[in-house]
mmCIF file with all atom_site columns, C-alpha atoms in Angstrom:
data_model
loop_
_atom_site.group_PDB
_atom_site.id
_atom_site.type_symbol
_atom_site.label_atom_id
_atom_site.label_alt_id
_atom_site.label_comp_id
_atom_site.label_asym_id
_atom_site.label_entity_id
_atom_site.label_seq_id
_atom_site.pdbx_PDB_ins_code
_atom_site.Cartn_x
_atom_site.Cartn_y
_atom_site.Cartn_z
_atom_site.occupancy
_atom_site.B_iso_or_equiv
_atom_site.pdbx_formal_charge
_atom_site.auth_seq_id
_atom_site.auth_comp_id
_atom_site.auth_asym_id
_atom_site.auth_atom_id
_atom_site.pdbx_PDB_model_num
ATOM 1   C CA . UNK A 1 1   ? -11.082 11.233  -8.760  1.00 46.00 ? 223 UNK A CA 1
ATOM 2   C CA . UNK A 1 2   ? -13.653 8.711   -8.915  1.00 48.00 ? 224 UNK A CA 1
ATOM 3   C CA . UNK A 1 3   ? -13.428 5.654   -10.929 1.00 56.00 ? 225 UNK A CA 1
ATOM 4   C CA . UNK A 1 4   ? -15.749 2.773   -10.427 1.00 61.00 ? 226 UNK A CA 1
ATOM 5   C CA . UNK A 1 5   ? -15.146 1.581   -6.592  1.00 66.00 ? 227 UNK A CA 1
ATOM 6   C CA . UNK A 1 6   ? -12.541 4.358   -6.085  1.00 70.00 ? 228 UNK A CA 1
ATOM 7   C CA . UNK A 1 7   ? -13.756 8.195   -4.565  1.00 78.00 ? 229 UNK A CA 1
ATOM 8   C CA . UNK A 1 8   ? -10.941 9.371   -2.423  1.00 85.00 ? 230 UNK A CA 1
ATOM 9   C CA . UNK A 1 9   ? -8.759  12.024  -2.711  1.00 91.00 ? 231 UNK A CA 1
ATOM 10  C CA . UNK A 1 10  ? -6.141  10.757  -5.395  1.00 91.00 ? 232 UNK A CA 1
ATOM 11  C CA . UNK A 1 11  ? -1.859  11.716  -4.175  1.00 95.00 ? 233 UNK A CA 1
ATOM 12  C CA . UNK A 1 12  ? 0.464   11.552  -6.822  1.00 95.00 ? 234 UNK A CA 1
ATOM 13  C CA . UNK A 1 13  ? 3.918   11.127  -6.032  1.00 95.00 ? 235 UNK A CA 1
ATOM 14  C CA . UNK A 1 14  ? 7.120   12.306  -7.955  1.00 93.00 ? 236 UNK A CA 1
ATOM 15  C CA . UNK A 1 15  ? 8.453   10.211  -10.752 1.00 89.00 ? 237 UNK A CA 1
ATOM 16  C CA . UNK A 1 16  ? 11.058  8.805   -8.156  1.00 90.00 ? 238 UNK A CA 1
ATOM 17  C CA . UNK A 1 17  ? 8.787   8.104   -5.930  1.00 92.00 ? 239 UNK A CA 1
ATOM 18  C CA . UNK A 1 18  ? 10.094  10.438  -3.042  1.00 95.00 ? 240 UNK A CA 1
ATOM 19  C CA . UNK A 1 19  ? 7.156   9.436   -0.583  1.00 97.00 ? 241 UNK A CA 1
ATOM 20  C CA . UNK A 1 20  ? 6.707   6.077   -1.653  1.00 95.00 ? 242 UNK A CA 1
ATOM 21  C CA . UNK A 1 21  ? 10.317  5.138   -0.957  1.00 94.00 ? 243 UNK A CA 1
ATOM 22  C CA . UNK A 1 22  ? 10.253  7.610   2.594   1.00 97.00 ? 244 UNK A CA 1
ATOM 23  C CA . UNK A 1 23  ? 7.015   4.611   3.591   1.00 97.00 ? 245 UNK A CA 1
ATOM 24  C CA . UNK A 1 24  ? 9.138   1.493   2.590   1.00 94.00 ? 246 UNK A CA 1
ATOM 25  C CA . UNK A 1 25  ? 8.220   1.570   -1.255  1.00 90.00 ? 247 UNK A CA 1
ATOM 26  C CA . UNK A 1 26  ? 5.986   -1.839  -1.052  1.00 88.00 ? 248 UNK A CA 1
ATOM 27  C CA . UNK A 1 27  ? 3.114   -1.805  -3.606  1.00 82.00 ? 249 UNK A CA 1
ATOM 28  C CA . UNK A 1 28  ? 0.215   -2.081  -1.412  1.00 87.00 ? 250 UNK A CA 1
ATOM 29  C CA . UNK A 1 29  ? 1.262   -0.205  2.163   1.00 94.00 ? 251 UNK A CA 1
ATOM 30  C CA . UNK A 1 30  ? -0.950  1.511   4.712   1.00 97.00 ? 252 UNK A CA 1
ATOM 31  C CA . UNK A 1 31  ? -0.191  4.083   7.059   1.00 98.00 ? 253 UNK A CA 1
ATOM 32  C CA . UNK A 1 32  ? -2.723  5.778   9.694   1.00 98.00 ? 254 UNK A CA 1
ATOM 33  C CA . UNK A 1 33  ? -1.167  9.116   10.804  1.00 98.00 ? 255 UNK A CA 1
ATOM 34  C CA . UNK A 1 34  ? -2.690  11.139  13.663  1.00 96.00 ? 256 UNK A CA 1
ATOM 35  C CA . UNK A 1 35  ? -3.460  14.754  14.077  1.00 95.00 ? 257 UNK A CA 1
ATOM 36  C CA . UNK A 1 36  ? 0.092   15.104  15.819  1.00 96.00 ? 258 UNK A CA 1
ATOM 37  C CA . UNK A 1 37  ? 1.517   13.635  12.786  1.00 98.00 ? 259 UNK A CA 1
ATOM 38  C CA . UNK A 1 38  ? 2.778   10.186  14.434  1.00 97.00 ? 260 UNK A CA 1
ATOM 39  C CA . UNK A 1 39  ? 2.425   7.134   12.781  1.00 98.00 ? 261 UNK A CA 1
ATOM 40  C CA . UNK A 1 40  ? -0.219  4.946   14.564  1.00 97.00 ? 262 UNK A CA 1
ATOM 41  C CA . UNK A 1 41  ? -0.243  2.113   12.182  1.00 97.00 ? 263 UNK A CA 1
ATOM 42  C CA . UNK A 1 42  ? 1.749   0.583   9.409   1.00 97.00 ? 264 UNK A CA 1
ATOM 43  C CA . UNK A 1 43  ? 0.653   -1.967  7.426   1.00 96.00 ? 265 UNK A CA 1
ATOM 44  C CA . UNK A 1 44  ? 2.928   -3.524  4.088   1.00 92.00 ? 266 UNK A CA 1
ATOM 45  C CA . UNK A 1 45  ? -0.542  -4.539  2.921   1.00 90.00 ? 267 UNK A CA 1
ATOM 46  C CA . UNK A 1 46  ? -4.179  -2.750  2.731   1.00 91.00 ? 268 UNK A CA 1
ATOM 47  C CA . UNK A 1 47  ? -6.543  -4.938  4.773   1.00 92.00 ? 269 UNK A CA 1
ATOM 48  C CA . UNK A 1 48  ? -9.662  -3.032  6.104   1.00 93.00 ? 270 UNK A CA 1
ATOM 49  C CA . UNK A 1 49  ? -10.399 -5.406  8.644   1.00 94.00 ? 271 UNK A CA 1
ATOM 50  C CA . UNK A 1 50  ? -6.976  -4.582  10.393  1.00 95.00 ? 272 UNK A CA 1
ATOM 51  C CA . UNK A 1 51  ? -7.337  -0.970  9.437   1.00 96.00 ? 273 UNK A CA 1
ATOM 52  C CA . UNK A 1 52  ? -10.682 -0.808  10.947  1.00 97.00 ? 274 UNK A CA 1
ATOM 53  C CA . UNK A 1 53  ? -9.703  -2.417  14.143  1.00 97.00 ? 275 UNK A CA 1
ATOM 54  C CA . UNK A 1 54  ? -6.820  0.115   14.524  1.00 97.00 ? 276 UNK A CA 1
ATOM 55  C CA . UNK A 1 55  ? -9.404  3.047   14.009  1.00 97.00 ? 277 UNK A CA 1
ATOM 56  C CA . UNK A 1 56  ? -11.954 1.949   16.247  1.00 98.00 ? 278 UNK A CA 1
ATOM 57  C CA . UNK A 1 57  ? -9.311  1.331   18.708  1.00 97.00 ? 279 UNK A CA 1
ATOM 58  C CA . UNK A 1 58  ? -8.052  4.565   18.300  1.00 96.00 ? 280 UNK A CA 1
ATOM 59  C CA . UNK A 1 59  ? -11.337 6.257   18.647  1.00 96.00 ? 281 UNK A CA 1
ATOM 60  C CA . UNK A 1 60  ? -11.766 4.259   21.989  1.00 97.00 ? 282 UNK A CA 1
ATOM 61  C CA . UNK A 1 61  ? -8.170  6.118   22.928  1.00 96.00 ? 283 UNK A CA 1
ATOM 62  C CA . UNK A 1 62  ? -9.491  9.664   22.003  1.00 95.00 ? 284 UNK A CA 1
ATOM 63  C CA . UNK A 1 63  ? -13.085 8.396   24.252  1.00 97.00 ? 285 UNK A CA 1
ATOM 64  C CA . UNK A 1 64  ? -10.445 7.969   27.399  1.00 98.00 ? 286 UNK A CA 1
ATOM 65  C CA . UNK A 1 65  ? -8.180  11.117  26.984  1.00 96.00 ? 287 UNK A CA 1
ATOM 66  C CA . UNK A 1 66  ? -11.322 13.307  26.491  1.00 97.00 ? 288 UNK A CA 1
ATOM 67  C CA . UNK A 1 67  ? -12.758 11.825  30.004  1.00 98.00 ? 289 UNK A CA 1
ATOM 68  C CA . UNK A 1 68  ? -9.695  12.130  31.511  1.00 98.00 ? 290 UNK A CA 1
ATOM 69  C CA . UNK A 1 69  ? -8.749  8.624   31.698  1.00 98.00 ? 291 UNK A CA 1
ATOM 70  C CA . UNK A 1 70  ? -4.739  8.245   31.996  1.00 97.00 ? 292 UNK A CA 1
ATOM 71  C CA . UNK A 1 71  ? -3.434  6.496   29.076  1.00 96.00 ? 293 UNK A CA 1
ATOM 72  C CA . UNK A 1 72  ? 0.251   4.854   27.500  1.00 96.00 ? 294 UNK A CA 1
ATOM 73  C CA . UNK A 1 73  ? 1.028   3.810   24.868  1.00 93.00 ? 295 UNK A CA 1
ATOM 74  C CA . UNK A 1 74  ? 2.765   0.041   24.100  1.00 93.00 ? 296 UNK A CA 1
ATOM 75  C CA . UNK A 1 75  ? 4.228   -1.669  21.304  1.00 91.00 ? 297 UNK A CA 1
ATOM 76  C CA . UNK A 1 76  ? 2.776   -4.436  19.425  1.00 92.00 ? 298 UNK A CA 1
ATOM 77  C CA . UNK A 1 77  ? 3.651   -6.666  16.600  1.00 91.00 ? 299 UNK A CA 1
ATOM 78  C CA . UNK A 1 78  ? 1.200   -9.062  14.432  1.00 91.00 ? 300 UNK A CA 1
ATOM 79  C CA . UNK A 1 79  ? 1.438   -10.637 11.639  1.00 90.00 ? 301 UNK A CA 1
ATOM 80  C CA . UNK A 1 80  ? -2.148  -11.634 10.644  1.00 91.00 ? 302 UNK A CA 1
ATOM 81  C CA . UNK A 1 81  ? -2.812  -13.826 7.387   1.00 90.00 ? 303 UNK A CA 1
ATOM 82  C CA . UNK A 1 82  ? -4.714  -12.777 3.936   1.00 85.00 ? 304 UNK A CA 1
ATOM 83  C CA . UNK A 1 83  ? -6.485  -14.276 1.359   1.00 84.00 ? 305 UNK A CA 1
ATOM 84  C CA . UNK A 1 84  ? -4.213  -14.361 -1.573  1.00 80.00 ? 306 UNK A CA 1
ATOM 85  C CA . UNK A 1 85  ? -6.212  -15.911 -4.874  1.00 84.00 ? 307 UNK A CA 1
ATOM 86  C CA . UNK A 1 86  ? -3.861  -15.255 -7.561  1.00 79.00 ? 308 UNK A CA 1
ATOM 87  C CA . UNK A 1 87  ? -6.503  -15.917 -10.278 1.00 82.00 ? 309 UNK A CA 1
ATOM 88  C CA . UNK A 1 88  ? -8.770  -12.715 -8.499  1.00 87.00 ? 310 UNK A CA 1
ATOM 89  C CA . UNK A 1 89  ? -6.225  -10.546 -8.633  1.00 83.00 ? 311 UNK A CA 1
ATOM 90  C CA . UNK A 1 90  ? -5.160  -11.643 -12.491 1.00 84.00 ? 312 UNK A CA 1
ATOM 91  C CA . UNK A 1 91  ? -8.733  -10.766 -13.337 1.00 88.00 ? 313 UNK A CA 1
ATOM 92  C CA . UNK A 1 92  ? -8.701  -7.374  -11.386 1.00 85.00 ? 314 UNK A CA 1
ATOM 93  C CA . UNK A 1 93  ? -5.317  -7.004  -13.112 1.00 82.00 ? 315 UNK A CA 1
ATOM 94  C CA . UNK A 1 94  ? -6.831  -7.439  -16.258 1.00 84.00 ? 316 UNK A CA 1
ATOM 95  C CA . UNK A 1 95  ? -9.901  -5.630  -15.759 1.00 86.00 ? 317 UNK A CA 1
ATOM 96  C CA . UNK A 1 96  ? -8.135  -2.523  -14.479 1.00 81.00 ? 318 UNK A CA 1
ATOM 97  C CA . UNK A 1 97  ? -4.543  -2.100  -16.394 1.00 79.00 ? 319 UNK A CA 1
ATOM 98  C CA . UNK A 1 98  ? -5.419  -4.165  -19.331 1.00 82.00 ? 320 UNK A CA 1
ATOM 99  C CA . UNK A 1 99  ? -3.259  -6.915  -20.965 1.00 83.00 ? 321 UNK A CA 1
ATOM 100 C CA . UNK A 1 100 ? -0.355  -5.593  -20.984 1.00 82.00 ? 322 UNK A CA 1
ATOM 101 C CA . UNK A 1 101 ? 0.086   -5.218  -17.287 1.00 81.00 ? 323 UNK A CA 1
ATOM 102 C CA . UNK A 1 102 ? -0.827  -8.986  -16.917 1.00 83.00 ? 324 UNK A CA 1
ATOM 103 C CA . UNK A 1 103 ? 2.213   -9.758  -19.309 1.00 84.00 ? 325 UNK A CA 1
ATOM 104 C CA . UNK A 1 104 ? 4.601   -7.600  -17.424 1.00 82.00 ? 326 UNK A CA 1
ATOM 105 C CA . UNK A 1 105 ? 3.565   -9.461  -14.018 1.00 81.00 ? 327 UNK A CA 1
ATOM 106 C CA . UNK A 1 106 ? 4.275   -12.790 -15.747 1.00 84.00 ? 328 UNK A CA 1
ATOM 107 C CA . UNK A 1 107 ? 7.345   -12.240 -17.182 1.00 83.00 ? 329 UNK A CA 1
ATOM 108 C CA . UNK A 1 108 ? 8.572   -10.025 -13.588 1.00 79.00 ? 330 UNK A CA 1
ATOM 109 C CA . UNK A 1 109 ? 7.493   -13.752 -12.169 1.00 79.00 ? 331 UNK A CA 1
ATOM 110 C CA . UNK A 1 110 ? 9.155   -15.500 -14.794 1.00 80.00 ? 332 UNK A CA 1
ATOM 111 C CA . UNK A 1 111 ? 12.495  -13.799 -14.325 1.00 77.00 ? 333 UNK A CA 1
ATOM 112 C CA . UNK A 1 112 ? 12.855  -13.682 -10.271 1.00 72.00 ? 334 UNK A CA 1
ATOM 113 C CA . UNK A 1 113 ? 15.725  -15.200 -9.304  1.00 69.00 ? 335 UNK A CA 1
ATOM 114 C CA . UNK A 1 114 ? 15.591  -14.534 -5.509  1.00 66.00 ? 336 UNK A CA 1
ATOM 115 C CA . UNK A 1 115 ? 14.596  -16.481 -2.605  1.00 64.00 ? 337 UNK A CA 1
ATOM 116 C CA . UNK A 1 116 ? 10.837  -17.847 -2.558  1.00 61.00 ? 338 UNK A CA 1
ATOM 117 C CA . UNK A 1 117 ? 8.270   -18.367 -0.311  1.00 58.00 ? 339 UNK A CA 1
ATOM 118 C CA . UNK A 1 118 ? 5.429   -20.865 -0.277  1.00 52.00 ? 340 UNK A CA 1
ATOM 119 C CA . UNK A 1 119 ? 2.037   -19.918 -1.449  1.00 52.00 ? 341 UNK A CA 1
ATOM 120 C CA . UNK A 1 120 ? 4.242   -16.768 -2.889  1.00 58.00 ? 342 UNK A CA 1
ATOM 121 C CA . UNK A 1 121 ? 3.454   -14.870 -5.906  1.00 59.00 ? 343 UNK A CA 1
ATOM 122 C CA . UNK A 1 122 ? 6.961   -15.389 -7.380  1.00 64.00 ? 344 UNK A CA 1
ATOM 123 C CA . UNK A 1 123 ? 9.046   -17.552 -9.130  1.00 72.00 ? 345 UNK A CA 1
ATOM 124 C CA . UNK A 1 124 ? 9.039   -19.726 -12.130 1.00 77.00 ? 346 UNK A CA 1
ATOM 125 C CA . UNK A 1 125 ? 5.924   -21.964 -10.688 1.00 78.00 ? 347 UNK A CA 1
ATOM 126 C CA . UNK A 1 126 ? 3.781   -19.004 -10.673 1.00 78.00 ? 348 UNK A CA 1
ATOM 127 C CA . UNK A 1 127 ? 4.857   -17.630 -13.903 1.00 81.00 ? 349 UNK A CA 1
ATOM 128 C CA . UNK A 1 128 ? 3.720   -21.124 -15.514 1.00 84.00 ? 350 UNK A CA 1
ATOM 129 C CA . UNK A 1 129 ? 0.237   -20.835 -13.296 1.00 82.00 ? 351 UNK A CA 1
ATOM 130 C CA . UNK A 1 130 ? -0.624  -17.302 -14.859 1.00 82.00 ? 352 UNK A CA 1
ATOM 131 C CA . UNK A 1 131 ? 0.425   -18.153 -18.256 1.00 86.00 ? 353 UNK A CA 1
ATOM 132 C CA . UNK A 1 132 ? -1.795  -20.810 -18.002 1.00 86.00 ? 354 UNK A CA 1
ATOM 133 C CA . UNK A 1 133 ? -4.894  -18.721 -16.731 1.00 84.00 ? 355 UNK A CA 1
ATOM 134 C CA . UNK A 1 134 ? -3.987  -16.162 -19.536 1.00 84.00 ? 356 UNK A CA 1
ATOM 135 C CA . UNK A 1 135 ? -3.791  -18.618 -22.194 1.00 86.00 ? 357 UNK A CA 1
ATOM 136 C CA . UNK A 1 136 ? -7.424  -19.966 -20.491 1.00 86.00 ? 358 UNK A CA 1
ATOM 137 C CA . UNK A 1 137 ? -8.767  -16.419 -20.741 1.00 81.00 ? 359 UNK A CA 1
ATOM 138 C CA . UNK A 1 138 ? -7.826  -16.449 -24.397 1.00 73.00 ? 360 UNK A CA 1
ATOM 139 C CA . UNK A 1 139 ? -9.420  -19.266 -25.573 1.00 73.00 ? 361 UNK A CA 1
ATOM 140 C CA . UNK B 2 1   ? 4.998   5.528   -21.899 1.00 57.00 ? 70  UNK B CA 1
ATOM 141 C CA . UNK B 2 2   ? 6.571   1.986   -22.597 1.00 61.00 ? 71  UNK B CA 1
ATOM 142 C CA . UNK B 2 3   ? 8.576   1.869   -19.334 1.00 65.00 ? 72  UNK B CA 1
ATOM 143 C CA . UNK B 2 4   ? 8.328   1.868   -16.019 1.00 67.00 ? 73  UNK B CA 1
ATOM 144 C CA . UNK B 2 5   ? 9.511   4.428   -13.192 1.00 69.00 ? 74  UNK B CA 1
ATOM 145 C CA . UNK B 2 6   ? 10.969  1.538   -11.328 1.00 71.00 ? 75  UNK B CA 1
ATOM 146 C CA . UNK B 2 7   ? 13.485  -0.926  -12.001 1.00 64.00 ? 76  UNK B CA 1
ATOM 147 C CA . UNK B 2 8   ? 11.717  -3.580  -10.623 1.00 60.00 ? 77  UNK B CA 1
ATOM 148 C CA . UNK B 2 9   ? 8.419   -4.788  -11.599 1.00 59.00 ? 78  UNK B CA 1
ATOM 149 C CA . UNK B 2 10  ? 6.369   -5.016  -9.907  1.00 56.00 ? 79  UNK B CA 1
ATOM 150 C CA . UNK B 2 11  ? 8.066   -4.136  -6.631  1.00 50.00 ? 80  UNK B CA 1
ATOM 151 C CA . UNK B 2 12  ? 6.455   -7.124  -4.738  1.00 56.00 ? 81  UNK B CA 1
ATOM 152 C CA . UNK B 2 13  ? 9.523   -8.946  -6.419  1.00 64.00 ? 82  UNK B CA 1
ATOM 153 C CA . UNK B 2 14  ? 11.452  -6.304  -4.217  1.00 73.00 ? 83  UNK B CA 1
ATOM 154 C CA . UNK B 2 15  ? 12.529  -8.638  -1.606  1.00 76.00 ? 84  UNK B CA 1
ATOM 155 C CA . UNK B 2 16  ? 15.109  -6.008  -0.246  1.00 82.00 ? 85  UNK B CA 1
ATOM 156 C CA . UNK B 2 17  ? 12.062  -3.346  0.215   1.00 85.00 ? 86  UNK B CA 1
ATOM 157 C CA . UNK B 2 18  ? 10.148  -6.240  3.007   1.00 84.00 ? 87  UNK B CA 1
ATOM 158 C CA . UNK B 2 19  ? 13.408  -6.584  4.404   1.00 87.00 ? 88  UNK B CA 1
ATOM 159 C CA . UNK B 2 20  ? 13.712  -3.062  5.139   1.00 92.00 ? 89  UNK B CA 1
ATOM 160 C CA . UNK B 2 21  ? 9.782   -2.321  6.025   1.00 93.00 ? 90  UNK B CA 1
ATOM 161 C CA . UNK B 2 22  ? 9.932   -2.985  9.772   1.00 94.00 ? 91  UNK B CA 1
ATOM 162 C CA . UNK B 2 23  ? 12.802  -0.456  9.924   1.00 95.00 ? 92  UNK B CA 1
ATOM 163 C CA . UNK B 2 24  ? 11.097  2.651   7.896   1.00 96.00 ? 93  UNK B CA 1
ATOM 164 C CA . UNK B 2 25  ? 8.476   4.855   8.985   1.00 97.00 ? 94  UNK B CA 1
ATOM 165 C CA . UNK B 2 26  ? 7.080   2.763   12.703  1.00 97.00 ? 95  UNK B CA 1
ATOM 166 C CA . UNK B 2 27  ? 4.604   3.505   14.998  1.00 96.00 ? 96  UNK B CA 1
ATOM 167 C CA . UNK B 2 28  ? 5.523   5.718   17.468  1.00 95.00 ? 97  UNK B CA 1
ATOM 168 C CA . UNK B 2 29  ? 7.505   8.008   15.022  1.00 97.00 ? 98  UNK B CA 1
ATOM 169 C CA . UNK B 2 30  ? 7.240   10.948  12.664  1.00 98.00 ? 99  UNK B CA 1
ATOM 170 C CA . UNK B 2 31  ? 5.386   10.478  9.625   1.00 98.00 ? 100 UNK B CA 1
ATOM 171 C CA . UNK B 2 32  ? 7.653   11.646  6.748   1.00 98.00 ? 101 UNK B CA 1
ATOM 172 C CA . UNK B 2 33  ? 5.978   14.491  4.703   1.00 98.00 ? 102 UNK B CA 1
ATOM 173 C CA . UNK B 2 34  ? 6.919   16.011  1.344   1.00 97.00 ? 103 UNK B CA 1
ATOM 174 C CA . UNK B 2 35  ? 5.126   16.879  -1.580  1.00 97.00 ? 104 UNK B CA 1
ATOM 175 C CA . UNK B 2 36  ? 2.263   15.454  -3.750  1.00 97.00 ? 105 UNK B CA 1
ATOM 176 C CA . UNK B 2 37  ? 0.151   16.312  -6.549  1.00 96.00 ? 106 UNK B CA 1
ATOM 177 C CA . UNK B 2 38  ? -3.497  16.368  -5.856  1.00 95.00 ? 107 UNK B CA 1
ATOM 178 C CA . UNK B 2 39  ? -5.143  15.006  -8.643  1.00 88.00 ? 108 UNK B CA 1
ATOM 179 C CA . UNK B 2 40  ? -8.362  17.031  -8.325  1.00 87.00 ? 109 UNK B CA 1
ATOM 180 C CA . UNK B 2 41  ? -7.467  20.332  -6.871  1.00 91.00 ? 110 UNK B CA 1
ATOM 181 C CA . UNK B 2 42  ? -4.422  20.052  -9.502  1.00 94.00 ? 111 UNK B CA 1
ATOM 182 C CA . UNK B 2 43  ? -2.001  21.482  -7.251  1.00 96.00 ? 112 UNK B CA 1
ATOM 183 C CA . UNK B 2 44  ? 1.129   20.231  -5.163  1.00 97.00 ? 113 UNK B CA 1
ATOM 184 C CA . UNK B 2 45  ? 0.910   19.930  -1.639  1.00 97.00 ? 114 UNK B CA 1
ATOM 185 C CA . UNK B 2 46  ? 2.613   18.975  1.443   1.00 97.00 ? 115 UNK B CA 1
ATOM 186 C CA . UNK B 2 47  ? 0.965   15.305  2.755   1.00 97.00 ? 116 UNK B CA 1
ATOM 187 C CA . UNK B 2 48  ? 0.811   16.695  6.372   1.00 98.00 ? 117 UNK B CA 1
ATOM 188 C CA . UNK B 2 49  ? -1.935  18.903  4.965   1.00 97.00 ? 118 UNK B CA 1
ATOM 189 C CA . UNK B 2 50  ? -4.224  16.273  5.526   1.00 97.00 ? 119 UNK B CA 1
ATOM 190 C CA . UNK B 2 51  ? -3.351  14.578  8.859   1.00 98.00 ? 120 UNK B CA 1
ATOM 191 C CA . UNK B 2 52  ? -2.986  18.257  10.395  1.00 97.00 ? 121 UNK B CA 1
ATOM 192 C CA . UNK B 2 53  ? -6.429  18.410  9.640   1.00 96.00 ? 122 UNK B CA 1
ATOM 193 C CA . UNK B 2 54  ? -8.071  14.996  10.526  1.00 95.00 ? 123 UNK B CA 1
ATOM 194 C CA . UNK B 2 55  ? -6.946  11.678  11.307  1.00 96.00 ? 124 UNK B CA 1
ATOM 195 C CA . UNK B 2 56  ? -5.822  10.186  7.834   1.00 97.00 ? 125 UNK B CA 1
ATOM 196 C CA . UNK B 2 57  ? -5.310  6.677   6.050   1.00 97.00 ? 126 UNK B CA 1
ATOM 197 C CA . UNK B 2 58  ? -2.354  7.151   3.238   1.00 97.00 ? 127 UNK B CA 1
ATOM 198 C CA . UNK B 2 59  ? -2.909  4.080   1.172   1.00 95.00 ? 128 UNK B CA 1
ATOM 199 C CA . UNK B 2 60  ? -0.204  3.001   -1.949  1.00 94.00 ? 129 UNK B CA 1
ATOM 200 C CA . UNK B 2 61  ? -1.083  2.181   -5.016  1.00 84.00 ? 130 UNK B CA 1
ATOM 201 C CA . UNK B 2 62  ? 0.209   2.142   -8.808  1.00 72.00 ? 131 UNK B CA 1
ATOM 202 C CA . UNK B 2 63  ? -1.238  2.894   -12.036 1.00 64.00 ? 132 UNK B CA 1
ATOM 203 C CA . UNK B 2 64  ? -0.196  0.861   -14.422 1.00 54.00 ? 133 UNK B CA 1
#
């Protein structure tokens, strides 16, 4: 499928999302798998500067086993920061799903009644913020 | 289609689903496989088709 920036091959999962939930169901997850079909990175967001470190790292892994170089693995936890410009993504939003999809996100924000974060994308706060750049849009 | 597959939209209002990431799928373990349609080829397929071939990046997304 290619559609503007996108030329991958395209997965579709089952209406119930039987993969998505087996990953964590999260809207924007990444997972590298290797050959042996182990998980080597997990990611509850797609960021290709983190991806791209875990790659080259992981080439620099394959570099050592091929020269015989004795290798372990270890565990490691990060949690990194992103860029999170809620008026970009509305645009993208719009852009790419239409109007429609920007009225569903407002009204999911709108009606969220559980705990919330700062700088989060939920809540009542961020409902009024997109309403407001939608109403801006309009005029 | 006026509705959506999930009850939740969109699921980063999930807050159970981040609770439960760091226990699903780690490092270190098995990726879970099962079937998905490949929009191209228009055919199901097992998702370890790919990694048993090459090192591979499974990314999530929705259509809306």
């Amino acid at each position: 499928m290619t559609k503007k920036y996108i030329n991958r091959t395209m997965l579709i999962d089952s209406l119930e999302g039987d993969i998505h939930h087996a990953y964590g169901r999260l809207p924007n997850m990444t997972y590298i798998v290797n050959r042996y079909g182990n998980v080597i990175y997990k990611s509850d967001w797609t960021d290709p500067s983190t991806i791209k470190m875990a790659l080259d790292h992981y080439g620099d892994e394959r570099k050592m086993m091929e020269n015989k170089i004795r290798v372990t693995p270890y565990y490691i936890e990060w949690q990194p920061m992103r860029k999170n410009d809620s008026e970009e993504f509305m645009t993208i939003l719009l852009n790419d799903a239409g109007p429609k999809a920007i009225k569903d996100f407002i009204a999911s924000a709108n009606n969220y009644t559980g705990p919330v974060q700062s700088n989060s994308s939920l809540g009542k706060a961020m409902g009024k913020k997109l309403q407001a750049w939608l109403d801006n849009q309009n005029n | 289609m006026n509705s959506y597959n999930y009850d939740t939209f969109p699921l980063d209002f999930d807050m159970q689903a981040f609770i439960d990431f760091p226990n699903i799928a780690n490092a270190g373990t098995k990726a879970p496989d099962g079937k998905v349609y490949n929009l191209k080829e228009e055919i199901w397929e097992e998702l370890s088709t790919y990694w048993k071939e090459k090192t591979t990046i499974i990314e999530f997304g929705s259509i809306t």
